[in-house]
Short mmCIF file of C-alpha atoms in Angstrom, two decimals:
data_model
loop_
_atom_site.label_atom_id
_atom_site.label_comp_id
_atom_site.label_asym_id
_atom_site.label_seq_id
_atom_site.Cartn_x
_atom_site.Cartn_y
_atom_site.Cartn_z
CA MET A 10 114.09 279.25 79.88
CA GLN A 11 112.45 277.27 82.58
CA ASP A 12 113.74 276.70 85.99
CA PHE A 13 115.00 273.45 87.15
CA HIS A 14 115.26 271.70 90.77
CA CYS A 15 117.82 269.31 92.20
CA ARG A 16 116.70 266.14 93.88
CA CYS A 17 117.09 267.88 97.34
CA GLY A 18 114.47 270.47 96.12
CA ASN A 19 116.89 273.41 95.64
CA PRO A 20 116.49 275.56 92.53
CA LEU A 21 118.68 274.93 89.70
CA PHE A 22 119.41 277.18 86.54
CA TYR A 23 120.60 276.62 82.92
CA GLU A 24 124.29 277.20 83.68
CA ASN A 25 124.67 275.33 87.15
CA THR A 26 127.36 272.67 87.47
CA HIS A 27 126.71 272.21 91.06
CA CYS A 28 123.80 272.52 93.54
CA LEU A 29 124.60 275.25 96.11
CA ALA A 30 122.43 273.31 98.68
CA CYS A 31 123.52 269.72 98.80
CA GLN A 32 126.75 270.14 96.62
CA SER A 33 125.62 267.52 94.16
CA GLU A 34 127.07 267.85 90.59
CA VAL A 35 124.38 268.73 88.09
CA GLY A 36 124.28 268.79 84.32
CA TRP A 37 121.99 268.85 81.31
CA CYS A 38 120.49 265.58 80.39
CA PRO A 39 119.74 265.28 76.70
CA VAL A 40 117.17 262.62 77.13
CA CYS A 41 114.76 264.39 79.80
CA SER A 42 115.86 267.87 78.95
CA ASN A 43 116.67 268.89 82.38
CA ILE A 44 119.27 270.52 84.45
CA THR A 45 119.59 267.50 87.06
CA ALA A 46 121.72 266.22 89.78
CA ILE A 47 123.91 263.40 88.27
CA GLU A 48 124.93 260.52 90.60
CA PRO A 49 128.34 258.57 89.94
CA LEU A 50 128.02 255.05 88.77
CA ASP A 51 130.07 252.28 90.02
CA ASN A 52 131.56 251.47 86.71
CA GLY A 53 132.23 254.98 85.63
CA GLY A 54 129.82 257.50 84.28
CA TYR A 55 126.73 258.91 85.75
CA ARG A 56 123.15 258.39 86.19
CA CYS A 57 120.60 261.12 85.62
CA THR A 58 118.57 261.43 88.91
CA HIS A 59 115.59 263.44 87.29
CA PRO A 60 112.34 261.31 88.22
CA GLY A 61 111.75 258.54 85.59
CA CYS A 62 114.89 259.18 83.54
CA ASP A 63 117.64 257.21 85.25
CA THR A 64 119.75 257.32 81.72
CA PRO A 65 123.39 256.59 81.87
CA LEU A 66 125.39 259.59 81.02
CA MET A 67 129.07 260.86 80.62
CA LYS A 68 130.25 264.43 80.90
CA CYS A 69 131.11 266.11 77.80
CA HIS A 70 134.88 266.47 77.53
CA ASN A 71 134.55 270.26 77.72
CA TYR A 72 132.72 269.90 81.08
CA ALA A 73 134.91 266.88 82.64
CA VAL A 74 138.45 268.53 81.45
CA GLU A 75 137.98 272.18 80.47
CA ASN A 76 135.19 273.28 82.76
CA VAL A 77 133.51 275.23 80.13
CA CYS A 78 130.34 273.21 79.66
CA ASN A 79 127.80 271.52 81.62
CA ARG A 80 126.03 269.20 79.42
CA MET A 81 125.93 265.37 79.56
CA VAL A 82 126.11 262.73 76.66
CA VAL A 83 124.24 259.43 76.46
CA MET A 84 126.35 256.30 77.51
CA GLU A 85 125.92 253.20 75.80
CA CYS A 86 127.51 250.01 76.75
CA GLY A 87 130.10 252.00 78.65
CA HIS A 88 130.64 254.32 75.88
CA ALA A 89 129.61 257.78 74.93
CA ASP A 90 130.71 260.54 72.35
CA ALA A 91 133.41 262.94 73.56
CA LEU A 92 131.55 265.96 72.92
CA CYS A 93 127.80 267.10 73.93
CA ASP A 94 125.31 268.16 71.15
CA CYS A 95 126.47 271.81 71.53
CA CYS A 96 130.40 271.50 71.75
CA ARG A 97 130.52 269.26 68.72
CA TYR A 98 129.84 272.36 66.55
CA ASN A 99 133.20 273.97 67.51
CA GLU A 100 136.00 274.12 64.89
CA VAL A 101 138.50 276.38 66.63
CA ILE A 102 138.47 277.32 70.50
CA PRO A 103 140.75 280.10 71.87
CA ASP A 104 144.24 279.63 72.68
CA LEU A 105 144.00 278.77 76.40
CA ASN A 106 147.75 279.51 76.99
CA VAL A 107 146.51 283.18 76.98
CA ALA A 108 145.38 284.49 80.46
CA GLY A 109 141.61 284.84 80.52
CA HIS A 110 140.74 283.01 77.44
CA ARG A 111 139.43 279.87 79.41
CA GLU A 112 136.95 282.13 81.16
CA ARG A 113 135.98 283.87 78.04
CA TRP A 114 135.47 280.70 76.20
CA ALA A 115 133.26 279.59 78.97
CA ALA A 116 130.98 282.66 78.60
CA LEU A 117 130.82 281.97 74.78
CA GLU A 118 129.92 278.45 75.26
CA ALA A 119 127.12 279.50 77.88
CA ALA A 120 125.79 281.92 75.22
CA LYS A 121 126.07 279.26 72.61
CA ARG A 122 124.06 276.74 74.65
CA ARG A 123 121.29 279.29 75.02
CA LEU A 124 121.17 279.95 71.34
CA PHE A 125 120.77 276.36 70.63
CA HIS A 126 118.01 276.04 73.34
CA THR A 127 116.01 278.63 71.45
CA LEU A 128 116.66 277.10 68.04
CA ASP A 129 115.46 273.74 69.52
CA LEU A 130 112.41 275.45 70.74
CA LEU A 131 111.68 276.56 67.24
CA LYS A 132 112.67 273.05 65.89
CA LEU A 133 114.86 274.90 63.17
CA PRO A 134 117.21 272.48 61.40
CA HIS A 135 120.98 272.68 62.09
CA GLY A 136 123.78 270.05 62.10
CA THR A 137 127.44 269.58 61.43
CA LYS A 138 129.34 268.37 58.49
CA ASP A 139 128.65 264.95 59.65
CA ASP A 140 124.89 265.25 59.48
CA ASP A 141 122.41 265.21 56.61
CA ILE A 142 122.09 268.95 56.15
CA SER A 143 122.39 271.10 53.08
CA VAL A 144 124.54 273.88 55.16
CA PRO A 145 126.57 272.51 57.86
CA LEU A 146 127.06 274.77 60.90
CA SER A 147 130.19 275.37 62.67
CA PHE A 148 131.97 277.97 65.17
CA SER A 149 135.37 279.25 65.60
CA PHE A 150 136.21 281.51 68.66
CA MET A 151 139.48 283.29 68.00
CA ALA A 152 141.43 286.47 69.13
CA ASP A 153 143.22 289.32 67.24
CA ALA A 154 146.88 288.31 66.56
CA LEU A 155 148.91 291.51 67.99
CA PRO A 156 152.73 292.11 67.77
CA ASP A 157 152.93 292.65 71.41
CA GLN A 158 152.09 291.06 74.76
CA GLY A 159 148.44 292.65 74.57
CA LEU A 160 145.30 291.24 76.10
CA TRP A 161 144.07 289.65 72.71
CA ARG A 162 147.53 288.27 71.67
CA SER A 163 146.94 284.85 70.07
CA THR A 164 148.78 282.30 68.08
CA ALA A 165 146.43 283.02 65.09
CA LYS A 166 148.16 283.57 61.82
CA GLN A 167 146.34 286.66 61.12
CA GLU A 168 146.08 290.32 62.20
CA LYS A 169 142.63 290.60 63.36
CA VAL A 170 139.47 288.46 63.80
CA TYR A 171 136.17 289.69 62.49
CA THR A 172 132.92 288.50 64.08
CA GLY A 173 130.92 287.05 61.13
CA HIS A 174 129.29 284.28 59.23
CA ALA A 175 130.45 282.69 56.14
CA SER A 176 128.69 279.56 54.40
CA GLY A 177 127.66 278.19 57.64
CA HIS A 178 130.72 278.98 59.58
CA ILE A 179 130.26 281.65 62.38
CA THR A 180 133.41 283.30 63.87
CA ILE A 181 133.26 285.35 66.99
CA ASN A 182 136.24 287.33 68.33
CA VAL A 183 136.84 286.37 72.03
CA LYS A 184 137.10 289.87 73.07
CA GLU A 185 133.20 290.15 72.87
CA ALA A 186 133.20 288.10 75.97
CA ASP A 187 134.99 290.65 77.87
CA ASP A 188 132.24 292.93 79.41
CA VAL A 189 134.43 296.16 79.67
CA GLU A 190 135.70 295.62 75.67
CA ARG A 191 132.24 294.95 74.50
CA GLU A 192 130.71 298.14 76.26
CA ARG A 193 133.46 300.13 74.69
CA LEU A 194 132.62 298.87 71.31
CA ARG A 195 128.92 299.21 71.93
CA VAL A 196 129.51 302.95 72.74
CA ASP A 197 132.10 303.53 69.74
CA MET A 198 129.53 301.83 67.30
CA ASN A 199 126.53 303.76 68.86
CA GLU A 200 124.67 300.66 69.40
CA SER A 201 121.46 300.47 71.95
CA HIS A 202 122.64 296.81 72.69
CA ARG A 203 125.71 294.88 72.40
CA THR A 204 125.59 291.52 74.11
CA LEU A 205 127.42 288.19 73.70
CA ILE A 206 124.09 286.34 73.10
CA GLY A 207 123.16 289.19 70.64
CA HIS A 208 125.95 288.21 68.39
CA PHE A 209 124.90 284.70 68.33
CA ARG A 210 121.59 285.31 67.46
CA HIS A 211 122.62 287.96 64.65
CA GLU A 212 125.14 285.53 63.07
CA ILE A 213 122.78 282.57 63.29
CA GLY A 214 120.40 284.74 61.20
CA HIS A 215 122.84 284.92 58.37
CA TYR A 216 123.02 280.98 58.73
CA TYR A 217 119.32 280.69 58.38
CA TRP A 218 119.15 282.93 55.37
CA ASP A 219 121.46 280.56 53.84
CA VAL A 220 119.45 277.60 55.03
CA LEU A 221 115.70 278.93 54.47
CA VAL A 222 116.04 281.76 51.87
CA LYS A 223 118.81 281.20 49.75
CA ASP A 224 117.76 279.67 46.35
CA ARG A 225 114.37 278.85 48.13
CA ASP A 226 112.44 282.08 48.73
CA GLU A 227 114.71 284.89 47.65
CA GLU A 228 112.12 286.70 45.63
CA ALA A 229 109.82 286.94 48.58
CA CYS A 230 112.54 287.85 50.78
CA ARG A 231 113.54 290.78 48.50
CA ALA A 232 109.94 291.98 48.43
CA VAL A 233 110.40 292.55 52.41
CA PHE A 234 113.95 293.28 52.91
CA GLY A 235 115.05 294.84 49.71
CA ASN A 236 117.24 293.65 46.94
CA HIS A 237 120.86 292.02 48.31
CA HIS A 238 122.19 292.13 45.03
CA ARG A 239 122.07 296.15 44.75
CA PRO A 240 124.09 297.62 46.17
CA SER A 241 126.77 294.80 46.56
CA TYR A 242 127.80 293.97 50.22
CA ALA A 243 130.95 295.63 49.76
CA GLU A 244 129.36 298.89 48.47
CA ALA A 245 126.93 298.90 51.35
CA LEU A 246 129.42 298.26 53.99
CA GLU A 247 131.69 301.14 52.69
CA ARG A 248 128.60 303.43 52.50
CA TYR A 249 127.38 302.56 56.00
CA TYR A 250 130.74 303.33 57.67
CA GLN A 251 131.15 306.61 55.70
CA GLN A 252 127.68 307.97 56.06
CA GLY A 253 126.08 305.96 58.99
CA ALA A 254 122.33 305.10 59.18
CA PRO A 255 119.72 307.65 57.93
CA ALA A 256 118.07 309.74 60.41
CA ASP A 257 114.46 307.93 59.96
CA TRP A 258 115.82 304.38 60.40
CA PRO A 259 113.27 303.67 63.53
CA ASN A 260 110.52 304.14 60.82
CA ARG A 261 111.84 301.26 58.76
CA PHE A 262 114.41 299.05 60.67
CA ILE A 263 114.70 297.30 64.02
CA SER A 264 118.33 298.80 64.41
CA ALA A 265 120.50 301.26 62.72
CA TYR A 266 122.95 298.60 61.77
CA ALA A 267 119.97 296.87 59.93
CA THR A 268 120.06 299.62 57.39
CA MET A 269 123.63 298.69 56.08
CA HIS A 270 122.36 296.06 53.73
CA PRO A 271 119.27 293.77 53.29
CA TRP A 272 121.53 290.75 54.70
CA GLU A 273 122.26 292.69 57.67
CA ASP A 274 118.66 293.74 58.05
CA PHE A 275 117.53 289.97 58.00
CA ALA A 276 120.02 289.17 60.35
CA GLU A 277 119.22 291.96 62.76
CA THR A 278 115.41 291.13 62.61
CA PHE A 279 116.23 287.52 62.95
CA ALA A 280 117.99 288.22 66.16
CA TYR A 281 114.97 290.32 67.54
CA TYR A 282 112.81 287.35 66.81
CA LEU A 283 114.85 284.98 68.73
CA ASP A 284 115.06 287.58 71.43
CA MET A 285 111.24 287.46 71.63
CA VAL A 286 111.03 283.77 71.56
CA ALA A 287 113.62 283.30 74.45
CA VAL A 288 112.10 286.19 76.60
CA LEU A 289 108.55 284.78 76.26
CA ASP A 290 109.74 281.23 77.02
CA THR A 291 111.11 282.46 80.46
CA ALA A 292 108.33 284.79 80.98
CA LEU A 293 105.82 282.01 80.36
CA HIS A 294 107.65 279.46 82.71
CA MET A 295 108.07 281.99 85.30
CA GLY A 296 104.49 283.25 85.29
CA ILE A 297 105.13 286.95 84.61
CA THR A 298 102.84 287.46 81.55
CA HIS A 299 99.32 286.82 81.53
CA VAL A 300 98.47 287.65 77.93
CA GLU A 301 96.49 284.75 76.06
CA TYR A 302 99.42 283.50 73.95
CA ASP A 303 98.72 281.27 71.07
CA GLY A 304 102.05 281.11 69.23
CA SER A 305 100.79 283.59 66.47
CA LEU A 306 103.04 286.36 65.74
CA GLU A 307 100.48 289.12 67.12
CA SER A 308 100.20 287.29 70.23
CA MET A 309 103.93 287.11 70.45
CA LEU A 310 104.15 290.73 70.10
CA ILE A 311 101.58 291.70 72.41
CA ALA A 312 103.19 289.32 75.10
CA PHE A 313 106.57 290.54 74.46
CA HIS A 314 105.48 294.33 74.52
CA GLN A 315 104.03 293.35 78.16
CA VAL A 316 107.11 291.65 79.33
CA GLY A 317 109.33 294.27 77.82
CA MET A 318 107.70 297.42 79.28
CA ALA A 319 107.67 295.84 82.80
CA VAL A 320 111.30 294.79 82.48
CA ASN A 321 112.35 298.33 81.07
CA GLU A 322 110.68 299.80 84.16
CA LEU A 323 112.69 297.49 86.55
CA ASN A 324 115.85 298.45 84.43
CA ARG A 325 115.39 301.86 84.89
CA ASP A 326 114.90 301.54 88.58
CA MET A 327 118.38 300.16 88.44
CA GLY A 328 120.04 302.46 85.85
CA LEU A 329 120.26 299.54 83.31
CA LEU A 330 119.35 299.65 79.43
CA ASP A 331 116.10 298.93 78.43
CA LEU A 332 115.13 295.28 77.25
CA ALA A 333 112.63 296.34 74.35
CA PRO A 334 111.73 299.13 72.21
CA GLY A 335 108.37 300.69 73.33
CA VAL A 336 107.01 300.75 69.71
CA LEU A 337 107.83 298.67 66.47
CA ALA A 338 107.22 300.22 63.20
CA PRO A 339 105.05 298.65 60.65
CA ALA A 340 107.69 298.00 58.44
CA VAL A 341 109.61 295.81 61.17
CA ARG A 342 106.40 294.17 61.92
CA ASP A 343 106.08 293.06 58.38
CA LYS A 344 109.69 291.83 58.46
CA LEU A 345 108.95 289.79 61.41
CA ALA A 346 105.73 288.34 60.02
CA TYR A 347 107.93 287.09 57.16
CA LEU A 348 110.52 285.32 59.58
CA HIS A 349 107.69 284.10 61.52
CA GLN A 350 106.20 282.48 58.33
CA ILE A 351 109.61 280.76 57.06
CA VAL A 352 110.22 279.49 60.80
CA GLN A 353 106.97 277.84 60.74
CA ALA A 354 107.40 276.46 57.29
CA ALA A 355 110.68 275.06 58.30
CA ASN A 356 108.78 272.80 60.80
CA PRO A 357 105.11 272.25 59.82
CA LEU A 358 104.27 270.21 62.87
CA GLU A 359 105.05 273.06 65.22
CA ARG A 360 102.94 275.87 63.53
CA ASN A 361 100.70 276.14 66.52
CA SER A 362 103.48 277.30 69.01
CA VAL A 363 106.80 278.92 68.95
CA THR A 364 107.84 277.59 72.19
CA GLY A 365 106.96 273.91 72.01
#
C-alpha cells in the first residue's frame, strides 16, 4: 500500500476519512486511485482535489450514512450509484441494533477494502451477480444467534454462524472483528496467526479455486495439492479435529490447518501469496526493500524474506508475533509456484509484475 497526501501536504492513509492537519474530508477516488481531499460542490456531491483529476463524486452510502466506508463513487449528471465498488458486494450486514456491531462492521469493511486492493493489483477477476462473471462474489457479515443477551446475540434465525465460503459467497462471523475474541480463538486453535485480513485472504482463496481451478485446471492442481476427492471434505474435517496436524507439517505445508484437506491447503497457501503481494507492495512504496524485484516468484520470495526478517526483529523488540516464517519448505514453494502461474494466467497482460 502506498501513502497518500492531502492537498495541504499532510500524509494520508488508506483508512482515513479526514485530514488531521487541515480537517478536510477525504475519500478514495476510483478514477485517480488515491485517498484525496474532497471538496463540496455547490449543486451537491464533491470534487476530487487530486491534481489533474477533478472528478465529480458522491460518497458511498456506507460512508455518508453508516460511517463504515471511505470510498467515493463517480457522479454523472448529478447521479451516482448508492454503493462503492467494495460495498456493492455485501449481501448481509450485521444487526446494527446490537451494541458494538457498527464498529465491528467498520473493521470488516476496512479489511475487505484492503483485500480488494490486493486483488486489483493482481488484476484478478471478480464481480457480483450483476456482472458478467462465471462465479459471482458476495459477502455476509453475521453474528451467532444466542438465547440470552450475550455479546453476539443477533436476529439471525440460526444458532451459530461459521466463517466460510460456498459457491462464491463468503460468510464471516462478526466476532472475528473483536480483538479479544479473535485472540482467544487463535490460542484455542493453536494458530500462529489469526487476523481479520487473514480470514478474507483465506476465504477468497476458496473463491479463486472455484474461479481459476474448478473444471479448468484440476488435474494440475491435484498434482501439487493432492486429491480433493479423497478423503471427502467431511471425512478430512472430522479427522483433523480428532487427530490434529501431523508433527512434520512444516515440511510440507504453510500452516497446520493446511493439512486438513487439499482445499484448505490451497486457501491457506493462496492467503500467504496475497500476504506477500500486499506486504511487498507497501515495502516497495515505502522504500524498505532494496532487492531487485522483477515480479517473478523467486524475486518475490527473496524480497519478502528480506522484509519479513526485518519486521520479525522489530516485532520481537516490541514483544509481538513474527510477520513471516524464516524458512519455506520446498513443497510450499512448489505450491506457491503453481499459484503464481495461475494468477499470471488469469491476467496475461500483467505477467511481468505482480504489483502493477
